[in-house]
C-alpha positions as a printed Julia matrix, in Angstrom:
363×3 Matrix{Float64}:
   0.0     0.0    0.0
   1.26    3.5   -0.76
   2.48    5.27   2.35
  -0.14    8.02   2.13
  -3.04    5.64   1.36
  -5.64    5.44   4.15
  -7.81    2.39   3.58
 -10.39    1.33   6.17
 -12.56   -1.8    6.36
 -15.99   -0.8    7.7
 -18.23   -3.59   9.02
 -21.9    -3.07   9.87
 -24.8    -5.5   10.17
 -27.07   -2.93   8.54
 -27.38   -2.38   4.76
 -25.99    0.99   3.7
 -29.33    2.73   3.22
 -31.76    1.15   5.68
 -32.53    2.32   9.2
 -31.15    5.03  11.47
 -27.83    3.29  12.12
 -27.39    2.67   8.4
 -28.2     6.34   7.75
 -25.54    7.22  10.3
 -22.96    4.93   8.66
 -23.75    6.3    5.21
 -23.16    9.93   6.18
 -20.07    9.15   8.2
 -18.34    7.04   5.55
 -19.17    9.6    2.85
 -17.7    12.41   4.94
 -14.55   10.47   5.75
 -14.05    9.69   2.06
 -14.95   13.12   0.69
 -13.26   15.37   3.23
 -10.49   13.32   4.8
  -9.17   11.14   2.01
 -10.12    7.72   3.37
 -10.84    4.82   1.04
 -13.53    2.72   2.73
 -14.6    -0.85   1.99
 -17.93   -1.87   3.57
 -19.23   -5.3    4.56
 -22.89   -5.54   5.6
 -25.34   -8.23   6.68
 -26.81   -8.53   3.19
 -24.01   -7.21   1.01
 -26.64   -4.98  -0.61
 -25.29   -2.19  -2.81
 -26.38    1.41  -2.13
 -28.66    3.14  -4.61
 -26.32    6.14  -4.83
 -22.65    5.03  -4.82
 -20.17    7.37  -3.12
 -16.69    8.0   -4.49
 -14.16    6.33  -2.2
 -16.76    4.08  -0.52
 -17.26    0.53  -1.85
 -19.72   -2.09  -0.58
 -17.71   -5.28  -1.1
 -20.27   -7.85   0.0
 -21.62   -9.75   2.96
 -20.08  -10.17   6.36
 -18.15  -13.48   6.16
 -19.65  -16.53   7.8
 -16.42  -18.44   8.33
 -12.8   -18.06   9.32
 -11.72  -18.64   5.71
 -14.07  -15.88   4.63
 -12.45  -13.46   7.08
  -9.0   -14.53   5.91
  -9.91  -13.69   2.31
 -11.26  -10.28   3.3
  -8.11   -9.47   5.23
  -5.88  -10.28   2.28
  -6.42   -6.65   1.33
  -4.08   -4.22   3.03
  -6.0    -2.04   5.53
  -4.75    0.68   7.86
  -7.54   -0.17  10.24
 -10.95   -1.71  10.77
 -14.15   -0.16  12.12
 -16.9    -2.47  13.44
 -20.2    -0.65  13.93
 -22.61   -1.79  16.66
 -21.82   -5.53  16.67
 -24.77   -7.69  17.68
 -25.95  -11.22  17.04
 -23.94  -13.25  14.57
 -21.3   -10.56  14.09
 -20.6   -10.49  17.8
 -20.17  -14.27  17.79
 -17.84  -14.18  14.8
 -15.69  -11.5   16.36
 -15.47  -13.53  19.53
 -14.66  -16.83  17.79
 -12.77  -15.85  14.68
 -11.61  -12.29  14.56
  -8.71  -12.09  16.94
  -7.36  -15.56  16.23
  -5.1   -14.0   13.6
  -3.13  -10.78  13.16
  -5.39   -7.92  12.14
  -4.87   -4.16  11.81
  -5.93   -1.86  14.66
  -9.66   -2.42  15.14
 -12.22    0.04  16.49
 -15.4    -1.56  17.86
 -18.36    0.72  18.57
 -20.18   -0.46  21.7
 -23.54    1.19  22.28
 -24.28   -0.04  25.8
 -22.52   -0.87  29.06
 -23.37   -4.62  28.92
 -21.76   -4.77  25.48
 -18.65   -3.12  26.82
 -18.6    -5.58  29.71
 -18.77   -8.55  27.35
 -16.01   -7.29  25.05
 -13.85   -6.22  28.0
 -13.95   -9.72  29.38
 -13.29  -11.4   26.02
 -10.71   -9.05  24.54
  -9.3    -6.89  27.32
  -5.75   -8.1   26.71
  -5.68   -7.5   22.92
  -3.64   -4.4   22.21
  -4.91   -3.98  18.66
  -8.54   -3.62  19.8
  -9.84   -0.16  20.63
 -13.33    0.55  21.93
 -15.54    3.38  20.76
 -18.05    3.63  23.57
 -21.02    5.9   24.16
 -20.57    5.75  27.94
 -17.91    7.27  30.17
 -15.04    5.48  31.83
 -16.6     6.16  35.23
 -19.78    4.33  34.17
 -17.74    1.36  33.02
 -15.81    1.03  36.25
 -18.92    1.51  38.38
 -20.91   -1.01  36.38
 -18.14   -3.54  35.95
 -15.13   -3.4   38.32
 -13.38   -6.19  36.38
 -12.77   -3.64  33.61
 -10.03   -2.01  35.64
  -8.48   -5.35  36.5
  -8.37   -6.27  32.82
  -6.53   -3.02  32.1
  -8.86   -2.06  29.29
  -7.49    1.4   28.63
  -7.85    1.66  24.87
 -11.08    3.47  24.18
 -12.54    6.76  23.01
 -15.98    8.28  23.48
 -18.17    8.04  20.38
 -18.9    11.49  18.88
 -22.61   12.26  19.14
 -24.81   11.29  16.21
 -24.75   13.8   13.37
 -27.65   15.74  11.86
 -27.98   17.01   8.32
 -28.04   20.81   8.25
 -30.59   20.62   5.44
 -33.03   18.49   7.46
 -35.61   21.27   7.88
 -35.6    22.42   4.26
 -35.63   18.9    2.87
 -38.61   17.8    4.94
 -40.74   20.88   4.27
 -40.1    20.69   0.53
 -41.05   17.03   0.17
 -44.59   15.77  -0.17
 -44.58   12.44   1.65
 -48.31   11.94   1.95
 -48.2    12.27   5.74
 -50.87   14.51   7.24
 -51.7    14.22  10.92
 -55.13   15.44  11.98
 -54.86   19.2   12.6
 -57.81   19.04  14.98
 -56.19   16.39  17.19
 -53.5    16.69  19.85
 -50.74   14.7   18.19
 -48.15   12.84  20.24
 -45.51   10.99  18.23
 -43.16    8.22  19.41
 -40.56    7.68  16.67
 -38.28    4.72  16.06
 -38.13    0.95  15.99
 -40.54   -0.79  18.36
 -38.8    -2.77  21.07
 -38.99   -2.99  24.84
 -36.18   -0.59  25.73
 -37.94    2.21  23.83
 -40.67    2.16  26.51
 -43.58    2.89  24.15
 -45.92    0.82  26.34
 -45.7     3.56  28.98
 -47.21    6.08  26.59
 -50.09    3.69  25.89
 -50.61    3.17  29.63
 -50.59    6.95  30.18
 -53.14    7.58  27.44
 -56.32    7.07  29.56
 -55.12    9.82  31.92
 -54.13   12.11  29.06
 -57.54   11.64  27.38
 -59.22   13.22  30.41
 -57.54   16.54  29.59
 -57.13   16.07  25.84
 -60.13   14.08  24.53
 -58.83   14.43  20.98
 -55.32   13.15  21.71
 -53.81   10.64  19.27
 -50.62    8.65  19.67
 -48.62    7.75  16.56
 -45.79    5.25  16.94
 -43.87    5.95  13.75
 -41.88    2.77  13.35
 -42.06   -1.0   13.24
 -40.55   -4.09  14.77
 -36.76   -4.34  14.68
 -35.43   -7.66  13.38
 -32.52   -7.44  15.83
 -34.84   -7.38  18.86
 -36.8   -10.6   18.99
 -39.57  -11.32  21.44
 -43.24  -10.64  21.92
 -43.07   -6.91  22.65
 -44.93   -5.77  19.53
 -47.78   -8.22  20.01
 -47.97   -7.37  23.72
 -48.14   -3.67  22.85
 -50.91   -4.25  20.32
 -52.86   -6.42  22.79
 -52.55   -3.74  25.48
 -53.96   -1.14  23.09
 -56.95   -3.36  22.3
 -57.59   -4.4   25.89
 -57.67   -0.78  27.04
 -60.08    0.16  24.24
 -57.57    2.52  22.64
 -57.47    1.17  19.09
 -58.93    4.41  17.68
 -56.45    6.51  19.62
 -53.16    4.81  18.72
 -51.56    4.21  15.32
 -48.5     2.04  14.76
 -47.23    2.84  11.28
 -44.91   -0.13  10.83
 -41.45    0.28   9.32
 -41.36    3.47   7.25
 -39.7     3.71   3.82
 -37.14    6.4    4.69
 -35.84    8.53   7.54
 -37.61   11.48   5.9
 -40.94    9.82   6.67
 -40.01    9.42  10.35
 -38.88   13.04  10.44
 -42.13   14.27   8.91
 -44.13   12.66  11.74
 -41.8    14.36  14.22
 -42.22   17.75  12.52
 -46.03   17.61  12.68
 -46.21   16.49  16.33
 -47.49   18.65  19.18
 -44.92   16.8   21.26
 -42.57   13.87  20.73
 -42.35   11.36  23.57
 -39.14    9.34  23.98
 -39.81    7.18  27.06
 -36.56    5.2   26.91
 -35.69    2.85  29.73
 -32.08    2.7   28.57
 -30.15    4.57  25.88
 -26.81    6.32  25.48
 -27.4     8.37  22.33
 -30.69    9.15  20.65
 -30.91   10.12  16.99
 -34.65   10.64  17.5
 -34.04   13.22  20.23
 -31.43   15.07  18.16
 -33.72   15.15  15.11
 -36.72   16.25  17.18
 -34.76   19.24  18.44
 -33.36   20.01  14.98
 -36.9    20.05  13.56
 -38.1    22.41  16.28
 -40.54   19.99  17.91
 -40.81   19.58  21.67
 -39.34   16.33  23.08
 -40.39   14.64  26.31
 -37.8    12.22  27.69
 -37.19   10.0   30.66
 -34.64   11.34  33.19
 -31.58    9.57  31.82
 -28.16   11.23  32.35
 -27.24   10.53  28.73
 -30.15   12.67  27.49
 -30.01   15.58  29.92
 -27.24   17.57  28.12
 -29.36   17.88  24.97
 -32.48   18.86  26.93
 -30.53   21.4   29.01
 -28.72   22.94  26.03
 -31.42   22.91  23.35
 -34.8    22.63  25.11
 -37.44   20.04  25.86
 -39.13   18.51  28.89
 -37.51   15.85  31.04
 -39.76   13.69  33.22
 -39.12   13.95  36.95
 -39.17   10.16  37.26
 -39.59    7.17  34.99
 -43.25    6.66  35.94
 -46.63    6.94  34.24
 -47.7     9.93  36.38
 -44.45   11.76  35.61
 -44.92   11.04  31.91
 -48.45   12.5   32.03
 -47.18   15.64  33.8
 -44.35   16.09  31.29
 -46.62   15.7   28.26
 -49.05   18.25  29.72
 -46.17   20.7   30.19
 -44.92   20.13  26.63
 -48.38   20.74  25.17
 -49.64   23.57  27.42
 -46.36   25.44  28.08
 -43.9    24.33  25.41
 -40.31   25.44  26.02
 -38.28   27.28  23.39
 -36.33   24.85  21.19
 -32.88   25.94  20.01
 -32.94   24.11  16.69
 -30.32   26.41  15.17
 -27.89   25.63  17.97
 -28.15   21.86  17.72
 -27.84   21.96  13.92
 -24.55   23.84  14.31
 -23.2    21.74  17.18
 -24.22   18.28  15.97
 -23.99   18.62  12.19
 -22.37   15.83  10.2
 -19.3    17.97   9.5
 -18.55   18.11  13.23
 -19.23   14.39  13.66
 -17.0    13.4   10.74
 -14.18   15.66  11.94
 -14.32   14.07  15.4
 -14.1    10.58  13.88
 -11.26   11.64  11.59
  -9.34   12.84  14.64
  -9.78    9.44  16.34
  -8.8     7.61  13.15
  -5.64    9.69  12.79
  -4.53    8.59  16.27
  -5.48    4.93  15.9
  -5.0     3.99  12.25
  -1.39    4.61  11.27
């Protein structure tokens, strides 16, 4: 490889143009290629090619299913490897196959403390493995004292999810066929439907909210996530029926594009994000960027965005607190600093932060 060539292998379980994480990967890889001179090869779950190819970014196929497959991939000369949000089969393959041979410096993005715990235990002694984690070192040590004993010192904090500066103009100029009832009080819960999103709490709060807002309607703008198995969706639908709320709640199912999700957010009277656990929220960032009022659970990871850009944080993770917060958001909405978050969390800032990490890790 030429001395000045910067070639990265990027591995993600998500196709390059499907879902929020895929949207994130697409913007980040494009920025690294366009502005920082990286040549990026991508492996995904399906090997699906993007509709709009990007110069310097090549989707080379599926994530290998065997050690020999990995060996063939690594025959190419890479400065480094980035693994995005490993779950399921990819996590298994990394554990069983990846570090059984010499590989370039490898960044693994871990999006939760349990994931960090698992990788710390498995790979704490590998010097060529670097963690990109959305939590702080203090959280790791408090949650998992063995981390310190394993001497896992190689990690950086993941830069916060980026936002397109054009998000407002693009949404308002597109006709997506989405029109919420202007006469109703519209509450939107965006994103994939799984237990940690906490959407069931909004359904359980609805009978109380209907007393004050008889015309209230809840729209869950998303569908079931294939990576989160279980009965949560069916349990949520059964709860809606059992409480006689079928006319008051809509679950859209998986939407065609992120623009569709964003359009629901833009039309909402308030956007409720009742997470039980999360470290970064693209939905919260986009809600603020679009000027809508978010309501969130009192998680430390979300408070900086609420404090800096506006919104309502529940006093506790309870149904009564959720009701109170929604009433505040609807009756006395706070000012939302959408201009500020678009400047602070734009993709240019996100890409530059990643490029700085890459320059220190991938030689």
